[in-house]
Amino acid sequence: MAFDSLGLPTFLLESLSFFGYEEATPILAETVPALLEGRDVVGIAQTGTGKTAAFALPVLAVLDYKNRAHQVLVLCPTRELSMQVADAFRSYSRGSPGCRVVTLCGGNDMRQQLKSLREGVHIVVATPGRLLDHLKRGSADFSQIKTVVLDEADEMLRMGFIDEVEWILDQTPKGRQMALFSATMPKEIERIARRHLDKPQEISIKART
């Protein structure tokens, strides 16, 4: 499927062209329209299927760039994945009116994180442990969060973060949109999906060989 049929704004299509993207992967073709319609999504997808772009592009398409409040939260299991996801947001938004992204994870300078949060960011990409620190000290404000993404949810379960994830989700506003991505769907992840997502569209993508 061609990207220009997905309903994305021009600046994102130009970014995709700049990076050499030619056509949407299956998960992009199904996830982008659902998220643009405001639906919740459960995506069963391995790394390498294009899932980061599948949630980053619709998020960037509807972001209110004039409002520097935290509007989007992406939870990732590891520092490495958090950095990759944040870099993807920065790359895709290169032609935007000005997208501000912060990565909250261990191993990064806490003072710089606090400075970024005070100055205002649109998108928060975080690991559960470090985000918990910020929420408890009051440095992150979730009152205007519109979209929450759980990336590699089964990996967060495997690493023992699921209680923290549940607590964090409970701090986000009711009615916010949510997308959950996982390579597998153990019962604990299914339970989180039932509790926190509203009539989600289920999208299952086989790994590419």
Backbone as JSON, one array per atom type, in Angstrom:
{
  "sequence": "MAFDSLGLPTFLLESLSFFGYEEATPILAETVPALLEGRDVVGIAQTGTGKTAAFALPVLAVLDYKNRAHQVLVLCPTRELSMQVADAFRSYSRGSPGCRVVTLCGGNDMRQQLKSLREGVHIVVATPGRLLDHLKRGSADFSQIKTVVLDEADEMLRMGFIDEVEWILDQTPKGRQMALFSATMPKEIERIARRHLDKPQEISIKART",
  "N": [[0.84, -1.19, 0.0], [0.5, 2.23, -0.81], [2.01, 5.04, 0.82], [0.76, 7.52, 0.59], [-1.89, 6.97, 0.58], [-2.77, 6.62, 3.12], [-3.7, 8.73, 4.59], [-1.99, 10.54, 5.81], [-0.35, 13.62, 6.85], [1.31, 16.08, 4.72], [3.97, 16.73, 5.55], [4.86, 14.45, 6.84], [4.75, 12.53, 4.82], [6.73, 13.56, 3.2], [8.96, 13.21, 4.86], [9.05, 10.41, 4.98], [9.6, 9.83, 2.33], [12.11, 11.04, 2.14], [13.64, 9.35, 3.77], [13.58, 7.08, 2.28], [11.45, 5.3, 2.35], [9.15, 3.29, 0.66], [6.72, 1.82, 0.35], [3.94, 0.96, 2.47], [4.38, -1.3, 5.19], [2.65, -4.38, 6.14], [1.72, -4.07, 8.86], [1.78, -1.31, 9.18], [-0.08, -0.53, 7.23], [-2.47, -1.41, 8.34], [-2.51, -0.45, 10.99], [-2.06, 2.37, 11.07], [-4.38, 3.71, 9.83], [-6.37, 2.92, 11.72], [-5.49, 4.06, 14.16], [-5.5, 6.75, 13.43], [-8.2, 7.13, 13.19], [-8.86, 7.23, 15.79], [-9.16, 4.93, 17.25], [-8.52, 2.33, 19.7], [-5.78, 0.02, 19.75], [-4.57, -3.31, 19.47], [-1.64, -4.8, 18.75], [-0.11, -7.59, 17.42], [3.04, -8.26, 16.93], [6.35, -8.75, 15.74], [9.63, -7.38, 16.45], [10.99, -5.37, 13.86], [9.0, -5.4, 12.0], [7.98, -2.99, 11.38], [6.58, -1.67, 13.35], [7.16, 0.53, 15.0], [7.05, 2.83, 13.36], [4.38, 2.48, 12.76], [2.94, 3.31, 14.99], [4.13, 5.78, 15.54], [3.78, 7.5, 13.31], [0.89, 8.08, 13.01], [0.54, 9.32, 15.52], [2.18, 11.61, 15.31], [0.82, 12.83, 13.26], [-1.5, 13.9, 14.36], [-0.75, 15.46, 16.47], [-0.79, 18.28, 18.69], [1.04, 20.8, 18.02], [1.4, 23.35, 18.96], [0.92, 23.27, 21.62], [2.74, 22.7, 24.43], [2.4, 20.72, 26.3], [2.63, 17.43, 27.88], [1.61, 15.11, 25.67], [1.71, 12.59, 24.6], [2.55, 9.33, 25.59], [4.99, 6.87, 25.52], [5.75, 3.7, 26.49], [8.52, 1.66, 27.06], [10.44, -1.4, 27.31], [13.25, -1.32, 27.65], [16.25, 0.7, 27.91], [17.63, 0.93, 25.49], [15.69, 0.42, 23.52], [13.96, 2.53, 24.07], [15.54, 4.75, 23.35], [15.8, 4.26, 20.61], [13.13, 4.47, 19.74], [12.52, 7.13, 20.42], [14.35, 8.43, 18.74], [13.25, 7.71, 16.3], [10.8, 9.13, 16.33], [11.86, 11.73, 16.24], [13.12, 11.71, 13.77], [11.01, 11.19, 11.88], [9.51, 13.47, 12.32], [10.83, 15.58, 11.19], [10.05, 17.57, 9.4], [8.06, 18.88, 10.72], [6.06, 21.35, 12.59], [7.65, 21.63, 14.79], [8.58, 19.37, 16.88], [8.82, 18.14, 20.14], [10.62, 15.89, 21.98], [11.25, 13.73, 24.74], [13.45, 11.45, 26.35], [13.06, 9.27, 28.94], [14.91, 7.45, 30.91], [16.98, 5.08, 32.68], [20.49, 5.71, 33.09], [20.62, 7.97, 31.62], [21.12, 11.51, 31.98], [19.62, 12.74, 34.81], [19.18, 15.44, 35.52], [19.12, 16.76, 33.06], [16.88, 15.56, 31.97], [14.88, 16.53, 33.72], [15.08, 19.26, 33.14], [14.24, 19.3, 30.43], [11.59, 18.41, 30.74], [10.52, 20.49, 32.25], [10.7, 22.6, 30.44], [8.89, 21.83, 28.55], [7.47, 19.26, 26.68], [6.24, 17.37, 23.91], [6.12, 14.61, 23.53], [6.69, 11.8, 25.51], [9.0, 9.35, 25.96], [9.67, 6.42, 27.61], [11.18, 4.24, 30.1], [9.64, 1.99, 32.46], [10.63, 2.13, 35.19], [12.21, 4.53, 35.49], [10.33, 6.42, 34.7], [8.46, 6.15, 36.73], [9.91, 7.24, 38.86], [9.9, 9.95, 38.08], [7.15, 10.54, 38.07], [6.53, 10.23, 40.76], [7.99, 12.26, 41.91], [6.75, 14.35, 40.86], [7.48, 15.59, 38.49], [6.64, 14.93, 35.97], [3.74, 15.51, 34.09], [0.67, 14.2, 33.57], [-1.84, 15.07, 32.85], [-2.76, 15.96, 30.4], [-2.36, 13.94, 28.62], [-2.96, 12.27, 25.62], [-2.57, 10.01, 24.11], [-1.43, 6.71, 24.68], [1.18, 4.39, 24.39], [2.1, 1.06, 24.62], [4.99, -0.57, 24.17], [6.38, -3.59, 23.08], [5.16, -5.21, 25.1], [5.09, -7.79, 26.23], [7.75, -8.2, 26.79], [8.17, -6.35, 28.81], [6.65, -7.56, 30.78], [8.13, -9.93, 31.13], [10.43, -8.86, 32.24], [9.61, -8.08, 34.69], [8.16, -5.72, 35.09], [5.45, -5.29, 35.19], [3.64, -4.53, 37.25], [4.42, -1.89, 37.76], [3.82, -0.8, 35.26], [1.02, -1.06, 35.22], [0.34, 0.7, 37.33], [1.27, 3.11, 36.31], [-0.38, 3.38, 34.03], [-2.8, 3.78, 35.29], [-2.5, 6.38, 36.1], [-2.95, 7.91, 33.91], [-5.2, 9.92, 31.88], [-8.73, 9.18, 31.79], [-10.34, 7.92, 28.88], [-8.3, 8.41, 27.13], [-6.48, 7.53, 24.14], [-5.22, 4.28, 23.3], [-2.52, 2.11, 22.45], [-1.3, -1.14, 22.2], [1.49, -3.14, 21.82], [2.9, -6.29, 21.16], [4.95, -9.18, 21.0], [4.06, -11.66, 21.68], [1.09, -12.96, 23.36], [0.7, -13.37, 26.37], [-1.33, -14.41, 29.24], [-1.36, -12.38, 31.2], [-0.83, -10.05, 29.8], [-3.02, -10.0, 28.1], [-4.97, -9.52, 30.03], [-4.33, -6.92, 30.85], [-4.85, -5.59, 28.46], [-7.63, -5.98, 28.25], [-8.48, -4.54, 30.47], [-7.55, -1.89, 30.15], [-7.88, -1.0, 27.52], [-10.21, 0.16, 25.04], [-12.54, -1.5, 23.32], [-10.6, -2.55, 21.35], [-9.02, -2.58, 18.08], [-7.8, -5.51, 16.73], [-4.71, -6.5, 15.51], [-2.74, -8.66, 13.76], [0.43, -9.58, 12.83], [2.53, -11.53, 10.93], [5.95, -12.49, 11.44], [8.52, -11.13, 9.39], [10.43, -12.93, 7.01]],
  "CA": [[0.0, 0.0, 0.0], [1.27, 3.48, -0.89], [1.85, 5.86, 2.02], [-0.14, 8.66, 0.4], [-3.29, 6.53, 0.72], [-3.04, 6.37, 4.53], [-4.26, 9.91, 5.23], [-0.96, 11.26, 6.58], [-0.07, 14.96, 6.34], [2.4, 16.2, 3.74], [5.32, 16.75, 6.12], [5.25, 13.06, 7.14], [5.02, 11.87, 3.53], [8.04, 14.05, 2.75], [9.97, 12.54, 5.69], [9.13, 9.01, 4.54], [10.3, 9.84, 1.05], [13.51, 11.38, 2.41], [14.31, 8.18, 4.33], [13.56, 5.98, 1.32], [10.3, 4.4, 2.5], [8.42, 3.28, -0.61], [5.33, 1.41, 0.56], [3.66, 0.6, 3.86], [4.38, -2.7, 5.59], [1.29, -4.77, 6.55], [1.27, -3.49, 10.14], [1.52, 0.11, 8.92], [-1.3, -0.39, 6.44], [-3.63, -1.66, 9.19], [-2.5, 0.28, 12.26], [-2.13, 3.83, 10.89], [-5.77, 4.2, 9.71], [-7.12, 2.69, 12.96], [-5.1, 5.06, 15.16], [-5.96, 8.06, 12.95], [-9.64, 7.19, 13.48], [-9.04, 7.35, 17.23], [-9.42, 3.62, 17.85], [-7.47, 1.61, 20.41], [-5.21, -1.04, 18.91], [-3.68, -4.35, 19.98], [-0.86, -5.3, 17.62], [0.78, -8.72, 17.66], [4.06, -8.03, 15.9], [7.74, -8.86, 16.13], [10.52, -6.29, 16.07], [11.41, -5.45, 12.46], [7.84, -5.4, 11.1], [7.58, -1.61, 11.1], [5.58, -1.24, 14.33], [7.46, 1.87, 15.54], [6.42, 3.78, 12.43], [2.93, 2.26, 12.78], [2.31, 4.18, 15.99], [4.72, 7.12, 15.53], [3.24, 8.35, 12.24], [-0.41, 8.67, 13.36], [0.72, 10.22, 16.66], [2.71, 12.87, 14.8], [-0.17, 13.43, 12.35], [-2.57, 14.6, 15.09], [-0.17, 16.18, 17.61], [-0.99, 19.72, 18.77], [2.42, 21.28, 18.15], [1.42, 24.63, 19.67], [0.75, 22.99, 23.05], [3.92, 21.97, 24.89], [2.07, 19.76, 27.36], [2.86, 16.02, 27.54], [0.41, 14.6, 24.98], [1.91, 11.19, 24.19], [3.46, 8.52, 26.4], [5.38, 5.56, 24.98], [6.49, 2.9, 27.48], [9.38, 0.64, 26.45], [11.08, -2.2, 28.36], [14.68, -1.11, 27.82], [16.83, 1.99, 27.53], [18.0, 0.9, 24.08], [14.48, 0.58, 22.7], [13.47, 3.9, 24.3], [16.35, 5.65, 22.53], [15.45, 4.02, 19.2], [11.79, 5.0, 19.48], [12.62, 8.59, 20.46], [15.04, 8.85, 17.52], [12.3, 7.56, 15.19], [9.91, 10.28, 16.38], [12.59, 12.92, 15.79], [13.37, 11.59, 12.33], [9.77, 11.35, 11.12], [8.93, 14.81, 12.51], [11.82, 16.57, 10.76], [9.39, 18.68, 8.7], [6.91, 19.32, 11.52], [6.2, 22.7, 13.16], [8.55, 21.6, 15.95], [8.18, 18.3, 17.8], [9.74, 18.01, 21.27], [10.59, 14.52, 22.52], [12.21, 13.46, 25.8], [13.62, 10.04, 26.72], [13.24, 9.12, 30.38], [15.36, 6.09, 31.21], [18.2, 5.02, 33.45], [21.69, 5.89, 32.3], [20.59, 9.33, 31.08], [21.26, 12.53, 33.01], [18.34, 13.13, 35.41], [19.02, 16.89, 35.47], [18.72, 17.13, 31.7], [15.49, 15.12, 31.83], [14.05, 17.49, 34.46], [15.1, 20.52, 32.37], [13.39, 19.11, 29.25], [10.2, 18.34, 31.17], [10.11, 21.84, 32.67], [10.58, 23.45, 29.25], [7.72, 21.37, 27.83], [7.69, 18.28, 25.61], [5.01, 16.77, 23.39], [6.15, 13.14, 23.57], [7.54, 11.21, 26.54], [9.34, 7.94, 25.73], [10.24, 6.1, 28.92], [11.12, 2.92, 30.73], [8.75, 2.12, 33.62], [11.29, 2.49, 36.44], [12.58, 5.94, 35.51], [9.11, 7.21, 34.65], [7.9, 6.1, 38.08], [10.66, 8.24, 39.63], [9.44, 11.3, 37.71], [5.77, 10.73, 38.51], [6.49, 10.35, 42.22], [8.54, 13.55, 42.3], [5.87, 15.37, 40.29], [8.11, 16.3, 37.37], [5.9, 14.6, 34.74], [2.32, 15.84, 34.23], [-0.07, 13.39, 32.6], [-3.22, 15.52, 32.78], [-3.17, 16.2, 29.01], [-1.99, 12.8, 27.77], [-4.02, 11.87, 24.69], [-2.27, 8.69, 23.55], [-0.44, 5.89, 25.39], [1.64, 3.22, 23.64], [2.94, 0.06, 25.3], [5.79, -1.23, 23.14], [6.97, -4.85, 23.56], [4.53, -5.43, 26.41], [5.48, -9.09, 26.8], [9.1, -8.06, 27.32], [8.03, -5.67, 30.1], [6.18, -8.59, 31.7], [9.25, -10.83, 31.41], [11.42, -8.16, 33.06], [9.04, -7.81, 36.01], [7.7, -4.33, 35.18], [4.02, -5.18, 34.9], [2.95, -3.77, 38.3], [4.72, -0.49, 37.51], [3.06, -0.41, 34.07], [-0.39, -0.89, 35.63], [0.22, 1.91, 38.14], [1.45, 4.25, 35.4], [-1.59, 3.51, 33.21], [-3.85, 4.32, 36.15], [-2.27, 7.82, 36.26], [-3.29, 8.61, 32.66], [-6.62, 10.32, 31.87], [-9.74, 8.31, 31.18], [-10.71, 8.34, 27.53], [-7.15, 8.55, 26.22], [-6.31, 6.45, 23.18], [-4.11, 3.41, 23.7], [-2.06, 1.05, 21.54], [-0.46, -2.13, 22.87], [2.2, -3.99, 20.89], [3.54, -7.4, 21.85], [5.27, -10.29, 20.08], [3.19, -12.76, 22.12], [0.01, -12.45, 24.2], [0.45, -14.13, 27.59], [-2.59, -14.04, 29.9], [-1.24, -11.12, 31.94], [-0.94, -8.96, 28.82], [-4.44, -9.98, 27.7], [-5.72, -8.9, 31.12], [-4.08, -5.48, 30.76], [-5.57, -5.1, 27.28], [-9.06, -5.94, 28.58], [-8.75, -3.53, 31.5], [-7.15, -0.53, 29.82], [-8.2, -0.61, 26.15], [-11.64, 0.23, 24.76], [-12.91, -2.14, 22.05], [-9.46, -2.36, 20.43], [-8.87, -3.33, 16.84], [-6.69, -6.46, 16.87], [-3.93, -6.62, 14.28], [-1.7, -9.67, 13.95], [1.34, -9.57, 11.69], [3.57, -12.55, 11.01], [7.31, -11.96, 11.3], [9.09, -11.2, 8.04], [11.6, -13.82, 6.95]],
  "C": [[0.88, 1.24, 0.0], [0.99, 4.33, 0.35], [0.84, 6.99, 1.82], [-1.61, 8.27, 0.44], [-3.69, 6.35, 2.19], [-3.62, 7.58, 5.26], [-3.28, 10.69, 6.08], [-0.71, 12.64, 6.0], [1.19, 15.0, 5.48], [3.78, 16.1, 4.38], [5.79, 15.34, 6.48], [5.54, 12.3, 5.85], [6.38, 12.3, 2.99], [9.16, 13.4, 3.55], [10.16, 11.1, 5.24], [9.87, 8.9, 3.22], [11.79, 10.11, 1.24], [14.28, 10.17, 2.92], [14.2, 6.93, 3.44], [12.45, 4.96, 1.53], [9.48, 4.45, 1.22], [6.97, 2.86, -0.45], [5.17, 0.88, 1.98], [3.75, -0.91, 4.08], [2.96, -3.07, 6.03], [0.83, -4.14, 7.86], [1.01, -1.99, 10.01], [0.18, 0.3, 8.23], [-2.55, -0.58, 7.29], [-3.68, -0.75, 10.41], [-2.69, 1.78, 12.07], [-3.57, 4.31, 10.74], [-6.57, 4.04, 11.0], [-6.79, 3.75, 14.0], [-5.54, 6.46, 14.73], [-7.46, 8.24, 13.19], [-9.92, 7.32, 14.97], [-9.3, 6.04, 17.94], [-8.24, 3.16, 18.7], [-7.04, 0.43, 19.56], [-4.4, -2.02, 19.75], [-2.95, -4.93, 18.77], [0.05, -6.44, 18.05], [1.83, -8.68, 16.57], [5.45, -8.15, 16.49], [8.48, -7.56, 15.82], [10.92, -6.47, 14.6], [10.25, -5.48, 11.49], [7.36, -4.0, 10.77], [6.63, -1.05, 12.14], [5.89, 0.14, 14.91], [6.84, 2.94, 14.65], [4.9, 3.67, 12.49], [2.25, 3.08, 13.86], [2.87, 5.61, 15.95], [4.06, 8.03, 14.48], [1.86, 8.91, 12.57], [-0.35, 9.61, 14.56], [1.18, 11.59, 16.18], [1.71, 13.6, 13.89], [-1.19, 14.28, 13.11], [-2.06, 15.42, 16.27], [-0.5, 17.67, 17.54], [0.38, 20.35, 19.06], [2.51, 22.62, 18.89], [1.35, 24.45, 21.18], [1.91, 22.14, 23.54], [3.65, 21.05, 26.08], [2.43, 18.35, 26.9], [1.57, 15.46, 26.94], [0.49, 13.12, 24.68], [2.89, 10.53, 25.14], [3.72, 7.2, 25.69], [6.22, 4.85, 26.04], [7.24, 1.78, 26.77], [10.09, -0.14, 27.56], [12.53, -1.85, 28.63], [15.1, 0.29, 27.4], [17.1, 2.05, 26.03], [16.78, 1.12, 23.19], [13.92, 1.99, 22.86], [14.22, 4.89, 23.41], [16.0, 5.5, 21.05], [14.11, 4.65, 18.85], [11.82, 6.53, 19.46], [13.3, 9.12, 19.2], [14.11, 8.75, 16.3], [11.33, 8.74, 15.15], [10.61, 11.54, 15.85], [12.82, 12.89, 14.28], [12.11, 11.86, 11.52], [9.21, 12.77, 11.2], [9.84, 15.92, 12.01], [11.19, 17.76, 10.05], [8.2, 19.24, 9.44], [7.1, 20.76, 12.0], [7.11, 22.74, 14.39], [8.09, 20.6, 16.98], [9.24, 18.15, 18.88], [9.53, 16.65, 21.91], [11.61, 14.41, 23.65], [12.25, 11.96, 26.06], [13.91, 9.97, 28.21], [13.63, 7.67, 30.67], [16.65, 6.16, 32.01], [19.42, 5.15, 32.55], [21.75, 7.24, 31.61], [20.59, 10.32, 32.23], [19.89, 12.99, 33.52], [18.12, 14.64, 35.32], [18.58, 17.36, 34.09], [17.27, 16.73, 31.44], [14.54, 16.11, 32.5], [13.96, 18.82, 33.71], [14.17, 20.42, 31.16], [11.92, 19.11, 29.64], [9.68, 19.72, 31.58], [9.86, 22.74, 31.46], [9.39, 23.06, 28.37], [8.08, 20.43, 26.69], [6.33, 17.72, 25.18], [4.96, 15.27, 23.67], [7.15, 12.68, 24.62], [7.75, 9.74, 26.18], [10.13, 7.47, 26.95], [10.26, 4.61, 29.22], [10.31, 3.07, 32.02], [9.43, 2.62, 34.88], [11.61, 3.97, 36.53], [11.33, 6.84, 35.46], [8.43, 7.27, 36.02], [8.58, 7.13, 38.98], [10.12, 9.65, 39.36], [8.01, 11.55, 38.18], [5.71, 10.95, 40.02], [7.08, 11.67, 42.7], [7.75, 14.7, 41.67], [6.44, 16.12, 39.11], [7.47, 15.97, 36.03], [4.41, 14.82, 35.0], [1.53, 15.12, 33.15], [-1.49, 13.89, 32.36], [-3.7, 15.73, 31.34], [-2.71, 15.09, 28.06], [-3.18, 12.37, 26.92], [-3.83, 10.44, 24.18], [-1.2, 8.0, 24.39], [-0.11, 4.68, 24.52], [2.45, 2.33, 24.56], [3.68, -0.71, 24.22], [6.5, -2.44, 23.73], [6.48, -5.15, 24.98], [4.94, -6.75, 27.04], [6.9, -9.04, 27.38], [9.07, -7.33, 28.67], [7.54, -6.64, 31.17], [7.33, -9.5, 32.11], [10.27, -10.19, 32.35], [10.87, -7.75, 34.43], [8.5, -6.42, 36.2], [6.18, -4.18, 35.22], [3.26, -4.42, 35.98], [3.18, -2.27, 38.11], [3.91, 0.02, 36.31], [1.6, -0.16, 34.42], [-0.57, 0.41, 36.4], [0.33, 3.15, 37.26], [0.2, 4.46, 34.56], [-2.73, 4.11, 34.01], [-3.69, 5.83, 36.37], [-2.65, 8.61, 35.0], [-4.78, 8.89, 32.61], [-7.52, 9.25, 31.26], [-10.09, 8.84, 29.8], [-9.54, 8.54, 26.6], [-7.09, 7.32, 25.3], [-5.14, 5.58, 23.6], [-3.81, 2.37, 22.62], [-1.1, 0.15, 22.31], [0.16, -3.03, 21.82], [2.97, -5.05, 21.65], [3.82, -8.49, 20.83], [4.41, -11.51, 20.39], [2.12, -12.16, 23.03], [-0.23, -13.38, 25.4], [-0.78, -13.59, 28.32], [-2.52, -12.7, 30.62], [-1.36, -9.92, 31.0], [-2.38, -8.86, 28.31], [-5.28, -9.27, 28.76], [-5.55, -7.37, 31.09], [-4.85, -4.88, 29.58], [-7.06, -4.98, 27.58], [-9.38, -4.79, 29.53], [-8.55, -2.11, 30.99], [-7.5, -0.08, 28.41], [-9.7, -0.71, 25.91], [-11.93, -0.32, 23.37], [-11.78, -2.04, 21.01], [-9.59, -3.16, 19.14], [-7.65, -4.23, 16.99], [-6.02, -6.67, 15.52], [-2.8, -7.6, 14.54], [-0.87, -9.77, 12.67], [2.41, -10.65, 11.89], [4.95, -11.92, 10.78], [7.76, -12.11, 9.86], [10.3, -12.13, 8.06], [12.79, -13.05, 6.41]]
}
